[in-house]
Coordinates of C-alpha atoms in Angstrom, one line a residue:
X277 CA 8.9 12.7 30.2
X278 CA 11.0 10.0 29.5
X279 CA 13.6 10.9 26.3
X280 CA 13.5 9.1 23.4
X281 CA 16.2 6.5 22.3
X282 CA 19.0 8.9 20.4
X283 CA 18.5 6.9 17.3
X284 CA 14.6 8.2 17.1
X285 CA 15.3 11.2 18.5
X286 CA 17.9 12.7 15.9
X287 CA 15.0 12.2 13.6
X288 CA 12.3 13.8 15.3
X289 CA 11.5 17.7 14.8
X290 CA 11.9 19.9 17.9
X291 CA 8.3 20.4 18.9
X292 CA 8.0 16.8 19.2
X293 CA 9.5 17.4 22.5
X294 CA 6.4 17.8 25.4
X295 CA 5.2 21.3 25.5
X296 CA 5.7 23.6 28.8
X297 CA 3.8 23.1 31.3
X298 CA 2.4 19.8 31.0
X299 CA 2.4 17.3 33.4
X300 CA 3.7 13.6 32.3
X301 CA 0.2 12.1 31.7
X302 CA 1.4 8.6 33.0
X303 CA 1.4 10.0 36.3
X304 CA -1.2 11.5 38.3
X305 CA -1.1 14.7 40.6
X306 CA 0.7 12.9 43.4
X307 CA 3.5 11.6 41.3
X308 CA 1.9 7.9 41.2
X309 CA 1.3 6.3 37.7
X310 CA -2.1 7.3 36.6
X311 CA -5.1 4.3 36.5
X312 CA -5.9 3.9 32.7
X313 CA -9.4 1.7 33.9
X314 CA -11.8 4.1 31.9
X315 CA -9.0 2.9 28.6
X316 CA -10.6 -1.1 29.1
X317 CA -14.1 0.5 30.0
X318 CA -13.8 2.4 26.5
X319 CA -13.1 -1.3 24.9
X320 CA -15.7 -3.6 26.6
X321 CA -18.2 -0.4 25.8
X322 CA -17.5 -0.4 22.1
X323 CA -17.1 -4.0 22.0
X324 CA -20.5 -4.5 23.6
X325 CA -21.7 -1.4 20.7
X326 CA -20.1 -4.3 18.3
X327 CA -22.0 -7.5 19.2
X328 CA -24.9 -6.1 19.6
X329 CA -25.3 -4.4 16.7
X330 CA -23.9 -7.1 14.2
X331 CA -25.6 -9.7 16.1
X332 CA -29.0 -7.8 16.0
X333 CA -28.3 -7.5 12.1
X334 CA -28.0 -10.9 11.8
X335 CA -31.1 -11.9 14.2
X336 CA -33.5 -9.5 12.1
X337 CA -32.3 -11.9 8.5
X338 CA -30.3 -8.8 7.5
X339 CA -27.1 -10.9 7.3
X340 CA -26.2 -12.0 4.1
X341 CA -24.1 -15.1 2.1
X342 CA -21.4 -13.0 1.0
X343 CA -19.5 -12.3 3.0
X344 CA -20.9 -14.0 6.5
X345 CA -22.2 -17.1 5.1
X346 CA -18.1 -17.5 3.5
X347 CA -16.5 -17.1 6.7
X348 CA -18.4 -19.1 8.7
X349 CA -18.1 -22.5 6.1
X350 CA -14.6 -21.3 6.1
X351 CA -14.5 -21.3 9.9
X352 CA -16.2 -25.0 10.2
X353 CA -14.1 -26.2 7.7
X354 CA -10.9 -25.2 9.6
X355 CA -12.8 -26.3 12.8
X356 CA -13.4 -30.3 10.9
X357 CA -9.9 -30.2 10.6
X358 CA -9.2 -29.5 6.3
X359 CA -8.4 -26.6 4.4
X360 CA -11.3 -24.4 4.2
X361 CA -14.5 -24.5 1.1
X362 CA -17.3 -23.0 1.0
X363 CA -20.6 -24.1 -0.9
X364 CA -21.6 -20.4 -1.6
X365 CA -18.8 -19.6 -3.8
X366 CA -19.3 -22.9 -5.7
X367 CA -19.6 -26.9 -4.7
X368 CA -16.7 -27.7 -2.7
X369 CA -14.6 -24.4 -3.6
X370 CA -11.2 -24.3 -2.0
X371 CA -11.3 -20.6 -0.5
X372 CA -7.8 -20.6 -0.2
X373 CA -8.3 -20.3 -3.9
X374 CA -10.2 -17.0 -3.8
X375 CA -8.3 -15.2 -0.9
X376 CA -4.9 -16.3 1.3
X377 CA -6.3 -15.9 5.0
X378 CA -5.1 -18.6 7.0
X379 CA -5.7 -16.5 10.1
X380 CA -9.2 -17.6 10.3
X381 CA -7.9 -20.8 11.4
X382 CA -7.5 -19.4 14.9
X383 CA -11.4 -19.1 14.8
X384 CA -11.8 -23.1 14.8
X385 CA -11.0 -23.7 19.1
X386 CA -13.9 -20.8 19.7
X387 CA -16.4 -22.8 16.9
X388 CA -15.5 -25.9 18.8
X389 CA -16.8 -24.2 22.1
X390 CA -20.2 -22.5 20.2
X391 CA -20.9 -23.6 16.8
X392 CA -22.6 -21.0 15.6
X393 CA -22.0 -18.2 13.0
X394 CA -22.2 -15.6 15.9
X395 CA -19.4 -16.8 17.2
X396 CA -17.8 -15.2 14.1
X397 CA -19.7 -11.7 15.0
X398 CA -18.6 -11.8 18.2
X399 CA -14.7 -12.6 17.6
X400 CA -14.9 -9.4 15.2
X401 CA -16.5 -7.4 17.5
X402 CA -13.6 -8.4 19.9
X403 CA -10.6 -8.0 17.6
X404 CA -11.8 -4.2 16.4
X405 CA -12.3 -3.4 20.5
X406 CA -9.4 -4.7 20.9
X407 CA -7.6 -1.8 18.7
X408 CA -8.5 1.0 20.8
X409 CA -6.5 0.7 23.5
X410 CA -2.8 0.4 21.5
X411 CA -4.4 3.8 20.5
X412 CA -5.3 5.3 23.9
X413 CA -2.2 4.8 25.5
X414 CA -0.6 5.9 23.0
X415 CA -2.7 9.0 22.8
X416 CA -2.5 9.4 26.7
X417 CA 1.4 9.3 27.0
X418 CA 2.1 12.0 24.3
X419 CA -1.3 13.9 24.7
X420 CA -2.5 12.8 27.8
X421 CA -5.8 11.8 29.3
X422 CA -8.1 14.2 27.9
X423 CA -6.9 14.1 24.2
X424 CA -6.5 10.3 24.6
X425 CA -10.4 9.7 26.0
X426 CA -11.5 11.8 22.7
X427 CA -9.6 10.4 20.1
X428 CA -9.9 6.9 21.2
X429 CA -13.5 7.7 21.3
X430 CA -14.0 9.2 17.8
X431 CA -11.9 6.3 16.5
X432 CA -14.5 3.5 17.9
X433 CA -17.0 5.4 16.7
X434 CA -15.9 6.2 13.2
X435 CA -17.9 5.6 10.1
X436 CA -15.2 3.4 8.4
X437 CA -15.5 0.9 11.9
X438 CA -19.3 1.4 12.0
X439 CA -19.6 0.5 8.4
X440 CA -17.2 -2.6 8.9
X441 CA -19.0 -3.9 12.3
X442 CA -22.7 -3.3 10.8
X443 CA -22.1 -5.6 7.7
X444 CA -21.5 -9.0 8.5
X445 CA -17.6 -10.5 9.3
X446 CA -14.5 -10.3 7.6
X447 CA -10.9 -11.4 7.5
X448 CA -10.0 -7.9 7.8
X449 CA -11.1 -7.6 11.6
X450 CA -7.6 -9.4 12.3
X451 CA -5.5 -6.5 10.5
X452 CA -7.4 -3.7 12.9
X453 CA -5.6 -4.6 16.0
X454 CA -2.1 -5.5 14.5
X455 CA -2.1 -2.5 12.8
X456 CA -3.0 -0.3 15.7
X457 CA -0.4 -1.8 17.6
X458 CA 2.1 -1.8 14.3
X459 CA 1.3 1.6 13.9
X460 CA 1.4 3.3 17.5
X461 CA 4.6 1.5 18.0
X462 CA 6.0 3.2 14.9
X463 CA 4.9 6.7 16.1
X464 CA 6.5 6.2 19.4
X465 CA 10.1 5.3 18.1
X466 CA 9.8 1.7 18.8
X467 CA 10.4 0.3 15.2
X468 CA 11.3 -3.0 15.8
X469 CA 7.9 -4.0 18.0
X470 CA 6.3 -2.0 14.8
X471 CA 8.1 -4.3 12.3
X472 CA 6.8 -7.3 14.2
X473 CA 3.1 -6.5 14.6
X474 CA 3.0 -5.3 11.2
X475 CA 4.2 -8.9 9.1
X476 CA 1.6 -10.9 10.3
X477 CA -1.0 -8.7 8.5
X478 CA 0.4 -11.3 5.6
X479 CA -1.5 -14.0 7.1
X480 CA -4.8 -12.0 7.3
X481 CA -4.9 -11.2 3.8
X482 CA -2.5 -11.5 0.3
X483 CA -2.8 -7.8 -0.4
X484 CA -1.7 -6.7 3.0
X485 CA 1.9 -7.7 2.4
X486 CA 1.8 -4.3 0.4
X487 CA 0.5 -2.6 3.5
X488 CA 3.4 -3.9 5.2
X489 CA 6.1 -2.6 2.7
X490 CA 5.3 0.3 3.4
X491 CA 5.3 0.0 7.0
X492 CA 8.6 -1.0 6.5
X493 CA 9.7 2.3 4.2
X494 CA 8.0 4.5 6.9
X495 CA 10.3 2.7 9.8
X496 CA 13.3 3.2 7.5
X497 CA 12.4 6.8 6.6
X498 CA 11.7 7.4 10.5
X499 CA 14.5 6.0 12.1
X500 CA 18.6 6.1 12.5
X501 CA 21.2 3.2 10.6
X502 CA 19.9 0.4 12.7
X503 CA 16.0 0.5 11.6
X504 CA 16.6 1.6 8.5
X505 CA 18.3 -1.7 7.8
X506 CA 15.0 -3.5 10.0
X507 CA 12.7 -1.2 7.8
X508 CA 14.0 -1.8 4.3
X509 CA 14.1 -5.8 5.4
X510 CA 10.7 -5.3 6.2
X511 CA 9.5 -3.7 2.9
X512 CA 11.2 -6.5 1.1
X513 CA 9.4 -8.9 3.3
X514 CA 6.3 -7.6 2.8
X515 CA 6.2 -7.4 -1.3
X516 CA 8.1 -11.2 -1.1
X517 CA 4.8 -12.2 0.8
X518 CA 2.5 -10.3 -1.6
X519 CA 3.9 -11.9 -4.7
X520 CA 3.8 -15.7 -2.8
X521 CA 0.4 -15.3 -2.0
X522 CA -0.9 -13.2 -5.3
X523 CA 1.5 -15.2 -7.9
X524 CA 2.0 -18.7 -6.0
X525 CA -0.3 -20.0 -3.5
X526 CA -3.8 -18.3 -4.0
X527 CA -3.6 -19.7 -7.6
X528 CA -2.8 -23.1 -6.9
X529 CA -5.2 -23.8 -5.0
X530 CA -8.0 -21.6 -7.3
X531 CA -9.6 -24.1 -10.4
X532 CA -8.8 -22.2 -12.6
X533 CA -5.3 -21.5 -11.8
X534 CA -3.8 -17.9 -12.3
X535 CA -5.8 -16.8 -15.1
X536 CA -9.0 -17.8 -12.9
X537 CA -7.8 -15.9 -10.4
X538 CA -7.4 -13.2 -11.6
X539 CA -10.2 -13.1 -13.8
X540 CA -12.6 -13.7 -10.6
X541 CA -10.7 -10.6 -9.5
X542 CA -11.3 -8.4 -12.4
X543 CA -15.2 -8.2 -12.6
X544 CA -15.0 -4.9 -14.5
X545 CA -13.1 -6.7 -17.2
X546 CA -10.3 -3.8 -17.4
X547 CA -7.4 -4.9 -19.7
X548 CA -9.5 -6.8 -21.6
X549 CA -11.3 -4.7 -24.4
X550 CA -8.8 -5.9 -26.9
X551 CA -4.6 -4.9 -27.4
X552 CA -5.2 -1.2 -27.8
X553 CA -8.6 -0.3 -25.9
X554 CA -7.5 -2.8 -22.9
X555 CA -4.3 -0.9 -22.4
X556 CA -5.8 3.1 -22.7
X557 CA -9.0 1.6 -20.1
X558 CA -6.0 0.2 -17.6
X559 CA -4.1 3.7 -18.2
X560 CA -7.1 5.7 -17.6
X561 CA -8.1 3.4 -14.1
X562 CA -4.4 4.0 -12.5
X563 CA -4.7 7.7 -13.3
X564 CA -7.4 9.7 -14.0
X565 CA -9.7 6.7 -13.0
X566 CA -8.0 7.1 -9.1
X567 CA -10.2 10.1 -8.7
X568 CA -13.3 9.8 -11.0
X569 CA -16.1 9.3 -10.7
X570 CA -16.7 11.4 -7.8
X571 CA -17.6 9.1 -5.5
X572 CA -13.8 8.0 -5.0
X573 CA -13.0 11.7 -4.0
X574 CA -16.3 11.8 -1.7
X575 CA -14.4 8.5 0.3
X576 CA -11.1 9.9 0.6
X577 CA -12.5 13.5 2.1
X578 CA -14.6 11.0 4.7
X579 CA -12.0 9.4 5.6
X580 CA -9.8 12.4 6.2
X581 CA -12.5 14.4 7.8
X582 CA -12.5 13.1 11.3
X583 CA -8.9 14.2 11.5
X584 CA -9.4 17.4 10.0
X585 CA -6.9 16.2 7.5
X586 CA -4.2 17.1 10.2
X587 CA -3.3 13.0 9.4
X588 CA -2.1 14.3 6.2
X589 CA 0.9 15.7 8.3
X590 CA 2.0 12.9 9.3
X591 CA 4.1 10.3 7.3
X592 CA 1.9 7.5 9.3
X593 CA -0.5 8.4 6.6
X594 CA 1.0 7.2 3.4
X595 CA 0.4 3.6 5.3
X596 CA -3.4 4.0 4.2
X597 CA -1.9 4.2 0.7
X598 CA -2.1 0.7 -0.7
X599 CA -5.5 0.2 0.6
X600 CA -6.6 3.1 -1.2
X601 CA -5.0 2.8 -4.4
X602 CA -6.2 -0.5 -4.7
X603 CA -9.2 0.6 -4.0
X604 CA -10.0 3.6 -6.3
X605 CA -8.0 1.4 -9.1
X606 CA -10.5 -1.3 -8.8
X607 CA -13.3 -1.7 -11.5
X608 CA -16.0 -2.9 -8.9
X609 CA -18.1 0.0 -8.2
X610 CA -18.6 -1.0 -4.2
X611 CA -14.5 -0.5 -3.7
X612 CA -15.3 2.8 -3.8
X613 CA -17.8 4.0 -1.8
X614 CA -18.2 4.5 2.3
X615 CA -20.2 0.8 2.6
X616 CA -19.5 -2.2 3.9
X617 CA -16.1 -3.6 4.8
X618 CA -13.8 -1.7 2.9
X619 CA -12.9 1.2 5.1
X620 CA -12.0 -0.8 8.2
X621 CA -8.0 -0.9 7.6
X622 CA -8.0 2.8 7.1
X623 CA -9.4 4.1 10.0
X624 CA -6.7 3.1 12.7
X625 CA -4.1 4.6 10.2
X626 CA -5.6 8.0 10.0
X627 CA -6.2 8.0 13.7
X628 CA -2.9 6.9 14.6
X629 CA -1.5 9.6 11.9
X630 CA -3.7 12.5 13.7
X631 CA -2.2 11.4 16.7
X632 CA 1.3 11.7 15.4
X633 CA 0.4 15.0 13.6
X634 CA -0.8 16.6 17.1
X635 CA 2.3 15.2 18.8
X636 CA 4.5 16.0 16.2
X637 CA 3.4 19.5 16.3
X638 CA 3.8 20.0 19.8
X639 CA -0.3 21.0 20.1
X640 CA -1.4 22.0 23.6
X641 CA -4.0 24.1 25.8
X642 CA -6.5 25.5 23.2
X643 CA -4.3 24.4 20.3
X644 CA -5.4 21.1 21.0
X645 CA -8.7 21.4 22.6
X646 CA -9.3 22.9 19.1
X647 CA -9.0 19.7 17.5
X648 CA -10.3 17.8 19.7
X649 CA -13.8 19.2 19.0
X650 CA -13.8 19.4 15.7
X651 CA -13.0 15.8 15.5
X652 CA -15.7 14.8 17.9
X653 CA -18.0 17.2 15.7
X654 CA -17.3 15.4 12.8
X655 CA -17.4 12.1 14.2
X656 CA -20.4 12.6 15.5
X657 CA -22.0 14.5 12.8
X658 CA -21.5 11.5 10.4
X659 CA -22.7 9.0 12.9
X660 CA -26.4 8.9 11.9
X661 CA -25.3 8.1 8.9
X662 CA -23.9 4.5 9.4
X663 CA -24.7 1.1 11.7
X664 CA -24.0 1.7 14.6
X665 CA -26.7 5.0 15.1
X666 CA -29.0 2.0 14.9
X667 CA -28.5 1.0 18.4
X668 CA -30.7 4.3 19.5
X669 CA -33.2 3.4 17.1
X670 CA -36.8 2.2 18.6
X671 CA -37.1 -0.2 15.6
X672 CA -34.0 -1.6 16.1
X673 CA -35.4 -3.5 19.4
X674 CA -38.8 -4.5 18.1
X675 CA -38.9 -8.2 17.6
X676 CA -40.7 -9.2 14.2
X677 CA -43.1 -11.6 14.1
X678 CA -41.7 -13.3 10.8
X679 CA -38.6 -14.1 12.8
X680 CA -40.0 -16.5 14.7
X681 CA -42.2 -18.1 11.7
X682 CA -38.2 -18.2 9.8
X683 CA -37.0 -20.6 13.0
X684 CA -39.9 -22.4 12.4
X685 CA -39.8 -23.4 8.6
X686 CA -35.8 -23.7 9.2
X687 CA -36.2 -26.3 11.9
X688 CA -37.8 -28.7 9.3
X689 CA -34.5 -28.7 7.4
X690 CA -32.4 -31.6 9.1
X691 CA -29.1 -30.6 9.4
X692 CA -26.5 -31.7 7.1
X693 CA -28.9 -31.0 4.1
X694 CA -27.9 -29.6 1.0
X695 CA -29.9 -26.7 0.7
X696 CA -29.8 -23.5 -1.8
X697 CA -31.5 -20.1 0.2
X698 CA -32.3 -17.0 0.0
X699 CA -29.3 -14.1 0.4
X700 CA -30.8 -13.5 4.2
X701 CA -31.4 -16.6 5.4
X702 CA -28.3 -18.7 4.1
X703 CA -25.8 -17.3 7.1
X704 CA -28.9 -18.7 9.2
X705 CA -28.4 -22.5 7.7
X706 CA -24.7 -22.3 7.2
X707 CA -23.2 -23.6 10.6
X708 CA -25.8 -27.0 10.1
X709 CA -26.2 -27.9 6.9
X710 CA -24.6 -26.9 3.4
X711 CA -25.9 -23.8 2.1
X712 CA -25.7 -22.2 -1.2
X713 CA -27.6 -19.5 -2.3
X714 CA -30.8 -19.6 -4.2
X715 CA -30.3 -18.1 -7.5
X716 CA -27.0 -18.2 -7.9
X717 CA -25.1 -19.5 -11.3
X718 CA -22.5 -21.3 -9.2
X719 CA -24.9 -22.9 -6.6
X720 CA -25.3 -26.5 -5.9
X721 CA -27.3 -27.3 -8.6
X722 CA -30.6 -29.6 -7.4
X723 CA -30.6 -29.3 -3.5
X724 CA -32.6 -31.8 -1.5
X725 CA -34.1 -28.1 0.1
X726 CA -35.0 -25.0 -1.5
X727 CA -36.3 -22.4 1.1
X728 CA -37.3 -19.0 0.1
X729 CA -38.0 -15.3 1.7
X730 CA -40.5 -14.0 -0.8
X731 CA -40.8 -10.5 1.1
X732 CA -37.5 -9.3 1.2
X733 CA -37.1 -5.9 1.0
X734 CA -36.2 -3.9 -2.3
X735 CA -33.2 -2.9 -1.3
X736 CA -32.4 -6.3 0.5
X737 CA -33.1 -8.8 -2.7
X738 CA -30.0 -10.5 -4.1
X739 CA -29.4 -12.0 -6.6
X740 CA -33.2 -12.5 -8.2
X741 CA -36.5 -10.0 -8.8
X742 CA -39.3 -10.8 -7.8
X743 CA -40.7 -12.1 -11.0
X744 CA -37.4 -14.0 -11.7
X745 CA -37.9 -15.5 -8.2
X746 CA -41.7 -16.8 -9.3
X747 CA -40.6 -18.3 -12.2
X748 CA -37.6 -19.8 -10.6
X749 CA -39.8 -21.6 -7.8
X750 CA -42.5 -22.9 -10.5
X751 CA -39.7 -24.3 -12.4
X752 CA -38.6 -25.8 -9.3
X753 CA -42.3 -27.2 -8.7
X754 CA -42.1 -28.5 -12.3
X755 CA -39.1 -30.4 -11.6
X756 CA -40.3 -32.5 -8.8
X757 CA -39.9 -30.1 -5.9
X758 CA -43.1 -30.0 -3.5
X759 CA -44.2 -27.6 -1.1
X760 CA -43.2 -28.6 2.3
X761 CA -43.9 -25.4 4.4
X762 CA -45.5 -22.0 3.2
X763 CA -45.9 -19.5 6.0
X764 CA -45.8 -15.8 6.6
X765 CA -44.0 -15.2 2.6
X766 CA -41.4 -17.9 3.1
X767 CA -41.3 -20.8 0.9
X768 CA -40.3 -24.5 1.8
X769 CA -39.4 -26.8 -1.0
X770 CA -38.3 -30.2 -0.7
X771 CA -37.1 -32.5 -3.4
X772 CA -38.8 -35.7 -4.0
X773 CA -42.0 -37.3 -2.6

């Protein structure tokens, strides 16, 4: 194997070095470079895995306004050529206001091609593909072609990338790539292609510039004089960017300035019970708080699991860190579970730190086969559990007849309506007309179009009951609203004569 520049390599341990008796796995048994194909097949696989399964989600009204609804206003915004709003969080709301991610921008050229708030599935599915193979390679040049297949495999498949792809889109499917790249850069010496994949995670999000302080500490703590100047500039660049986008630009362009921002951030209202309650409830959240109630502690063992918590010997690990801490600090119950979104950014950092662990360690022959399987039994024990075990489910392919009746009652509402909707059926409306959601304090008030699901499921129904949803539509009726379409338990009211 090629040796490592001698500024890495005076910082790496001696069983970093390959072990005896192992071939180089960038070359086959004639000498030749080995084909990676099955590395790409592995991607289209798991980005096919992706679409389909969001894009089935959606098709079945199992989408929802927050967050897909957003992203795709955002999206046709950028695509009309001004700063992005979005109806759904409020008439005319500058998102910019809410969070700094002027990497959906990039979106607008594909929305021009296919206007459609798939397009937005199917760019996520794409981007979180298109993090496995920094991975593999990475995996096959210090593991080689066995370990690499495995690992890259359990990491597509994981529970924190099933959850992610399995509930609508988010901003967050442009950090999974840049951070796999960041990060596998990082663990194989070359810190200045890690320094530069990691600052643009600044753009995808305002809390990411955190993420990429540390990246920055972990390249300074990693390498010789040279990087640690490139790592500590790095850190420094990354909290600058935080602090612009936290303290400066997200609240200029949010109504209510700083204090609305922040506020609309703090839905648990911690630090503000009064001078001395606030203060012990904010102690108690960044301490004890980190690890109650249980639930937080249930996350972090998931997301160590797959690893065997070998990730945890690696310094690659302490990456996950602001992502976490944020996490487990916030007072919105949802941070802290295994659902939705929220788990995507951790998963290629505990992958890439298992990696760097077995490397690190020198693992080999049964060693290594060793962990191999018990992170494919893991994975794969915790599959049924999340999305993307729905793809082998029978039901999943069965087309319901109330689909077809929803195109139907939709297709009466011309586009460019104002229109408030049910939680399911607004990412359905957003890319034609302007869509808020039914129920909703902050919604449009007096559409031209109301048009209800009246059978969603329990689980499902969001923001109104049942009987709060009765008495909303006869108050609706009362105010002028008549009954344009009423088929299969959805509701069509339009405004007016």
């Amino acid at each position: 194997m090629q040796a490592p520049p001698s500024d890495v390599a005076a910082t790496l341990p001696p069983q970093q070095s390959a072990p005896a008796g192992r071939t180089d796995p960038e070359l086959d048994g004639n000498g030749h470079p080995a084909k990676a194909w099955w590395i790409w097949a592995l991607a289209g696989a798991l980005f096919l895995a992706y679409a389909l399964l969001s894009v089935g989600i959606h098709d079945r009204l199992l989408s929802h306004s927050f967050d897909l609804g957003i992203f795709v206003q955002v999206v046709s915004s950028y695509a009309e050529g001004h700063l992005p709003v979005s109806e759904i969080k409020g008439p005319g709301f500058p998102v910019l206001g809410d969070h700094f991610s002027p990497v959906l921008a990039l979106v607008a050229p594909l929305y021009w091609l296919w206007p459609s708030v798939k397009v937005l599935l199917v760019v996520q599915a794409a981007l979180v593909a298109a993090s496995v193979p920094p991975l593999a390679f990475w995996a096959r040049r210090t593991l080689g072609s066995a370990a690499a297949v495995v690992i890259s495999a359990c990491y597509g498949l994981s529970w924190g990338i099933a959850s992610a792809v399995g509930f609508d889109f988010h901003e967050w499917a442009f950090a999974v790539p840049l951070l796999t790249c960041s990060l596998s850069a990082l663990g194989s010496g070359r810190m200045r292609a890690a320094a530069c994949w990691a600052f643009p995670l600044v753009l995808v999000k305002e809390d990411l510039g955190l993420t990429v302080a540390v990246v920055g500490l972990v390249i300074a703590w990693r390498g010789g004089r040279e990087a640690r100047r490139l790592g500590f500039a790095t850190a420094a660049a990354g909290l600058a960017a935080a602090a612009l986008s936290v303290l400066v630009l997200v609240p200029a362009f949010h109504p209510g300035g700083l204090h609305g921002y922040f506020a609309s951030h703090n839905p648990g209202g911690v630090g503000q019970g009064g001078p001395g309650g606030g203060a012990l409830e904010l102690l108690h959240q960044v301490t004890l708080g980190l690890v109650t109630p249980q639930e937080k502690v249930t996350t972090l063992l998931l997301v160590l699991a797959p690893t065997l918590f070998l990730a945890l010997r690696s310094p690659l690990a302490l990456i996950a860190l602001p992502t976490l801490l944020w996490r487990f600090g916030s007072s919105y119950p949802p941070h802290w579970g295994t659902g939705y979104h929220y788990s995507m950014l951790v998963m290629p950092v505990v992958f890439v730190a298992f990696v760097d662990a077995l490397h690190r360690r020198g693992a080999s022959g049964r060693s290594l086969y060793r962990y191999l399987a018990g992170c494919a039994a893991v994975t794969l024990l915790l599959l049924p559990h999340y999305p993307l075990w729905q793809l082998v489910q029978p039901g999943t392919w069965r087309t319901d007849p109330r689909l077809a009746v929803a195109e139907d009652v939709m297709a009466q509402i011309p586009d460019g309506a104002t229109v408030q909707a049910s939680d399911g059926l607004v990412p359905h409306l957003a890319d034609r007309t302007s869509v808020s959601l039914y129920g909703w304090a902050d919604s449009r008030p007096d559409p031209a179009w109301i048009m209800v699901d009246t059978r969603v499921a329990p689980q499902y129904r969001w923001p109104l009951s049942p009987i709060a949803e009765q008495i909303a539509l006869a108050e609706a009726r009362a105010k002028g609203y008549r009954t344009a379409a009423q088929r299969d338990g959805f509701v069509l009211l339009k405004r007016g004569s």
